[in-house]
Short mmCIF file of C-alpha atoms in Angstrom, two decimals:
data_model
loop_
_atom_site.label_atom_id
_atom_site.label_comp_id
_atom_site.label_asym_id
_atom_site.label_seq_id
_atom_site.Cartn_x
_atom_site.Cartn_y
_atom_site.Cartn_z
CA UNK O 94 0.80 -3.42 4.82
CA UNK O 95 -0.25 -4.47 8.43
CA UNK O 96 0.91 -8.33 7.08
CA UNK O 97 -1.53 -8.32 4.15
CA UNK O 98 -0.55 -8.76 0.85
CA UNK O 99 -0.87 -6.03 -2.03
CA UNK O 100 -0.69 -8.83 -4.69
CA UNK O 101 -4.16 -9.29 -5.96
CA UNK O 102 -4.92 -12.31 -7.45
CA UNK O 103 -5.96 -11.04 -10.90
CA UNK O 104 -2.14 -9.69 -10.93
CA UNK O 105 -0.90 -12.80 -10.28
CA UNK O 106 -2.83 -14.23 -13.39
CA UNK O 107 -1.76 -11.24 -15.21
CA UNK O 108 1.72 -12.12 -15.36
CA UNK O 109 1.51 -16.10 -14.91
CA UNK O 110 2.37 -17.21 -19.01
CA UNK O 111 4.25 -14.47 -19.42
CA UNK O 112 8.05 -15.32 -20.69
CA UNK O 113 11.23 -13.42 -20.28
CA UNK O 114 13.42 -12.43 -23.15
CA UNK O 115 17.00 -10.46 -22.85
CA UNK O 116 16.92 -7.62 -25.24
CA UNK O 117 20.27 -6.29 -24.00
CA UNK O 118 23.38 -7.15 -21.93
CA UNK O 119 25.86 -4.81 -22.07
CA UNK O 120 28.62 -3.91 -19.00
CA UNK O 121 25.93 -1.25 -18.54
CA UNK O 122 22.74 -2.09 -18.88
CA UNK O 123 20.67 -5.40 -18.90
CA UNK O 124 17.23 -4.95 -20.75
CA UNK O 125 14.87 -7.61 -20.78
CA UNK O 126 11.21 -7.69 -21.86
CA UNK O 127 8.76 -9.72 -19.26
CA UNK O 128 5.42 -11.08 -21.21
CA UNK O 129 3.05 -13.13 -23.17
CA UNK O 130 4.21 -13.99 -26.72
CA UNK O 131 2.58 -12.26 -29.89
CA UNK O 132 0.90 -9.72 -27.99
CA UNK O 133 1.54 -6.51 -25.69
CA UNK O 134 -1.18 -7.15 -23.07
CA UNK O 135 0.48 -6.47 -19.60
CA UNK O 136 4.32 -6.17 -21.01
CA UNK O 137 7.02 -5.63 -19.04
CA UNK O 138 10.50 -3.67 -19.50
CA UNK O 139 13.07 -4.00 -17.19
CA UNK O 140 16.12 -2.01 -17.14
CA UNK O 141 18.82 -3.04 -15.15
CA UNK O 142 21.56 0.14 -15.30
CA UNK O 143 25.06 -0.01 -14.02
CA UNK O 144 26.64 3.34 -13.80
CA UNK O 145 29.99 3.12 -11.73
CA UNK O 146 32.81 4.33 -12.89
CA UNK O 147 34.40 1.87 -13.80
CA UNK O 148 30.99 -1.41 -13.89
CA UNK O 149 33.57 -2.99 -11.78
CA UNK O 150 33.70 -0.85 -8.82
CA UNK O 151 32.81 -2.80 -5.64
CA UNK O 152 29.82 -0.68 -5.09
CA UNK O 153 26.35 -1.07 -5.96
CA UNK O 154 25.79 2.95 -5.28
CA UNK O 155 25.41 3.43 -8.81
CA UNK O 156 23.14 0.64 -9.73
CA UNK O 157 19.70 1.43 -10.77
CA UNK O 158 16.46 -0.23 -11.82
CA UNK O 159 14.02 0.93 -14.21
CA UNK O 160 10.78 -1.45 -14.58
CA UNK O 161 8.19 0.23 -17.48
CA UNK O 162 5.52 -1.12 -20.05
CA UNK O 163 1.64 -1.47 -20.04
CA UNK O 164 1.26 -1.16 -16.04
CA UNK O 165 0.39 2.13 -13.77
CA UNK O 166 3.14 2.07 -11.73
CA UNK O 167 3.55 5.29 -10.79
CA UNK O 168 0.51 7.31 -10.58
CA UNK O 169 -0.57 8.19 -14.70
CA UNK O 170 3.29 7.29 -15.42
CA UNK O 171 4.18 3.77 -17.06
CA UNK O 172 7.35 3.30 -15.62
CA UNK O 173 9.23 3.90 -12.28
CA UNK O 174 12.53 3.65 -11.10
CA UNK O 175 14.37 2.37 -8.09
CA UNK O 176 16.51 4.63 -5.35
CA UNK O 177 20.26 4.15 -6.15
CA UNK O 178 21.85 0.80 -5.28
CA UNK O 179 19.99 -1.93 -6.36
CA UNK O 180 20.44 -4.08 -9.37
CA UNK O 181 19.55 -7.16 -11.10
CA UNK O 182 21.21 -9.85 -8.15
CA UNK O 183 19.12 -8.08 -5.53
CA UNK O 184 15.66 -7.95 -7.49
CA UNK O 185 16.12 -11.73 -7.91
CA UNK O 186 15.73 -12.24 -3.95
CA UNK O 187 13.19 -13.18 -2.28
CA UNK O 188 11.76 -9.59 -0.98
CA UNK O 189 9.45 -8.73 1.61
CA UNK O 190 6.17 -5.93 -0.25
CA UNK O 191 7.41 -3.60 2.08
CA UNK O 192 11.06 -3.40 1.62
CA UNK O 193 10.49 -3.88 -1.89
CA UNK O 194 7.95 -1.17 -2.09
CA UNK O 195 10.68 1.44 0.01
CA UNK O 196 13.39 1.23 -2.58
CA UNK O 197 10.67 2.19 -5.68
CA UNK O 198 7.72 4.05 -4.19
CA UNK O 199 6.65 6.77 -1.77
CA UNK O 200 4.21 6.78 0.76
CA UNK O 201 0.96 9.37 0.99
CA UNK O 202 -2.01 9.47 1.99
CA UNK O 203 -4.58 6.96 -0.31
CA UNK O 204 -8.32 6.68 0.38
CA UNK O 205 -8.14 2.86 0.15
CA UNK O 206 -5.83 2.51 2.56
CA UNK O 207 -7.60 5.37 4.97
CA UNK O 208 -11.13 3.35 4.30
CA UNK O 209 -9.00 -0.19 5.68
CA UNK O 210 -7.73 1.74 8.65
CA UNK O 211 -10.87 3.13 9.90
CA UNK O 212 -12.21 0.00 10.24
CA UNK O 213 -9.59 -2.10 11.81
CA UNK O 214 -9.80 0.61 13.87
CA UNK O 215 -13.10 0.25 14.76
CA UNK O 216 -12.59 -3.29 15.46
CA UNK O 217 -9.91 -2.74 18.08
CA UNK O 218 -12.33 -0.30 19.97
CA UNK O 219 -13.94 -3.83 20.35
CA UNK O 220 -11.69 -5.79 21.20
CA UNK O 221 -7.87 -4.78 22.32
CA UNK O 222 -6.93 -4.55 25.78
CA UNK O 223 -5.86 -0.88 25.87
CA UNK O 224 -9.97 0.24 25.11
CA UNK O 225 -11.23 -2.26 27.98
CA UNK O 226 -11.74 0.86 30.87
CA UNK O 227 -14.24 2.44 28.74
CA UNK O 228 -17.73 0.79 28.69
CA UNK O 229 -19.03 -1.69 26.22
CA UNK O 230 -21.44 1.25 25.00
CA UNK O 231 -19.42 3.92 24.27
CA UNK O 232 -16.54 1.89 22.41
CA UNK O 233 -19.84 0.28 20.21
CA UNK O 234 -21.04 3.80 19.87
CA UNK O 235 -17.31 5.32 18.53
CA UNK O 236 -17.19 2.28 16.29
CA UNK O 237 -20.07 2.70 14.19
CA UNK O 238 -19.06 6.12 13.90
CA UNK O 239 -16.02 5.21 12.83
CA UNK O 240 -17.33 2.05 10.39
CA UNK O 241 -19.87 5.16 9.35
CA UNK O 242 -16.58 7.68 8.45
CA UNK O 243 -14.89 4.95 6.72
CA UNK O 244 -18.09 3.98 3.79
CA UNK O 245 -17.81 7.91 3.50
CA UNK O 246 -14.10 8.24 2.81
CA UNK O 247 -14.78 4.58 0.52
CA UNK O 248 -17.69 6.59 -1.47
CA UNK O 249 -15.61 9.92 -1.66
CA UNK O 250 -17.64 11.98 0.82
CA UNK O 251 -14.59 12.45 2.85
CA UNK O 252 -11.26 13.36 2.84
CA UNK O 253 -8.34 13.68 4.45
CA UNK O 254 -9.48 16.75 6.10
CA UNK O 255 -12.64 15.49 7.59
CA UNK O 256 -11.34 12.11 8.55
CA UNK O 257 -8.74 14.54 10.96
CA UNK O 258 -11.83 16.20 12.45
CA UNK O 259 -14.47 13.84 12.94
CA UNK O 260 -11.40 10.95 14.20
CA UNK O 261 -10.02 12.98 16.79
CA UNK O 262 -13.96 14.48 17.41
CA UNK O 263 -14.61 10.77 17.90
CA UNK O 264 -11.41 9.40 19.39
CA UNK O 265 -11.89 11.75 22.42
CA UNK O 266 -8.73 14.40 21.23
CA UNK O 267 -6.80 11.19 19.47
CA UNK O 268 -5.66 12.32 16.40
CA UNK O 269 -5.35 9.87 13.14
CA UNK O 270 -1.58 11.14 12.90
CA UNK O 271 -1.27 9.16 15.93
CA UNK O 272 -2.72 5.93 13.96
CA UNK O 273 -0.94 7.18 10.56
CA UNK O 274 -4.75 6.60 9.32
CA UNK O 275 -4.45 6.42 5.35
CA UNK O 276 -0.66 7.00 5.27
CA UNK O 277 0.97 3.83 3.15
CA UNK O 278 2.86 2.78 -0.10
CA UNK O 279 0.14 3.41 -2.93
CA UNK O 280 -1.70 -0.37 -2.72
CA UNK O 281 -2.48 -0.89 -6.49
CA UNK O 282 0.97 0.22 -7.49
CA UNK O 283 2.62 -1.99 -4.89
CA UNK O 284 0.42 -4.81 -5.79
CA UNK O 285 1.69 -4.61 -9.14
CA UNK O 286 5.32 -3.73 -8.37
CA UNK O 287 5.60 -7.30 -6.03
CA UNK O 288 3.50 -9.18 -8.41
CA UNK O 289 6.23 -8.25 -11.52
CA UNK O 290 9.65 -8.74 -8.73
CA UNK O 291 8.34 -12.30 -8.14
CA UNK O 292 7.43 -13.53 -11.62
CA UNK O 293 10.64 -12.08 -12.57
CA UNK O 294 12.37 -13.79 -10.04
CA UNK O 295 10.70 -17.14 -10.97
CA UNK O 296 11.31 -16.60 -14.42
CA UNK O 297 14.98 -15.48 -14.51
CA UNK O 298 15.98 -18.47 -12.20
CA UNK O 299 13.97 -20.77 -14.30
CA UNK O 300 15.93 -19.05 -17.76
CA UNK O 301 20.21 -20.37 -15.91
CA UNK O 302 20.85 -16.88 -17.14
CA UNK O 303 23.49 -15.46 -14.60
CA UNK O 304 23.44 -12.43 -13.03
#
């Protein structure tokens, strides 16, 4: 996320009166429902699973989260799940997008995230140390090219296929690999995964409910 957060602010007004209700709390699962009274605008379900044999065991291998409702969180899907070992105590930290983001989503290749790296990019050509040898007017010249490739890939005109040519093409044999151009968590998913972990964190320590 190069330090920039995925949490949009029309997210974070999304989810700011929602409230959180327990459904369930069972040795096995914890079920709560995250949103605004009366209505099921931007609801969210939260599954907390504990499947060791017995709940008890010491390990949190087979813990599990499950977070669905009325938010694209995975692609056309409403709901997503996390990787084995997490439960309801370590959703309630404080947890960096990234980290967060590893234990519920994969990374690909996404065009907004290709269209964002092209043009930091370009601005590096500009100004980073490691591009001063070349002269002034070539690194201007490969940056508008670059600034160029990146409103194509924003508009759809390019792909993932082009952006390998015309980069390295441009880049004098560098390929994108070498930048991981457009390789990333999915940003609107993400957003909207670390949006609902820290209202739910705010609201479950507000609730004295324990873990």
């Amino acid at each position: 996320m190069a330090g920039e957060s995925w949490v949009e602010p029309h997210m974070k007004e999304s989810l700011k009166n929602h409230v959180l209700t327990e459904i369930e709390n069972t040795p096995r699962f914890r079920h709560f429902r995250m949103g605004r009274p009366g209505t099921g605008m931007f609801v969210v379900y939260l599954t907390f699973m504990d499947l060791r044999q017995p709940p008890s065991n010491e390990s949190d291998r087979g813990k599990m989260i499950v977070i669905a409702g009325g938010i694209s969180l995975c692609g056309h899907t409403n709901a997503v799940g996390s990787k084995y070992g997490y439960g309801l105590a370590w959703f309630t930290q404080a947890l960096s997008e990234d980290y967060l983001c590893e234990k519920f989503l994969k990374v690909g290749w996404h065009r907004e995230v290709a269209t964002k790296d092209l043009r930091q990019i370009a601005e590096q050509l500009l100004n980073d140390e490691e591009h001063q040898g070349d002269t002034r007017e070539n690194r201007e010249k490969r940056a508008e090219e670059l600034r160029e490739l990146a409103q194509r890939v924003e508009d759809g005109e390019a792909d993932n296929a082009t952006i390998y040519d015309e980069f390295t093409d441009i880049m004098n044999g560098t390929s994108p690999s070498d930048y991981e151009v457009g390789y990333d968590y999915p940003p609107i998913e993400g957003g909207w995964l670390c949006a609902i972990q820290r209202r739910f964190a705010e609201l479950f320590a507000e609730s004295k409910l324990a873990v």
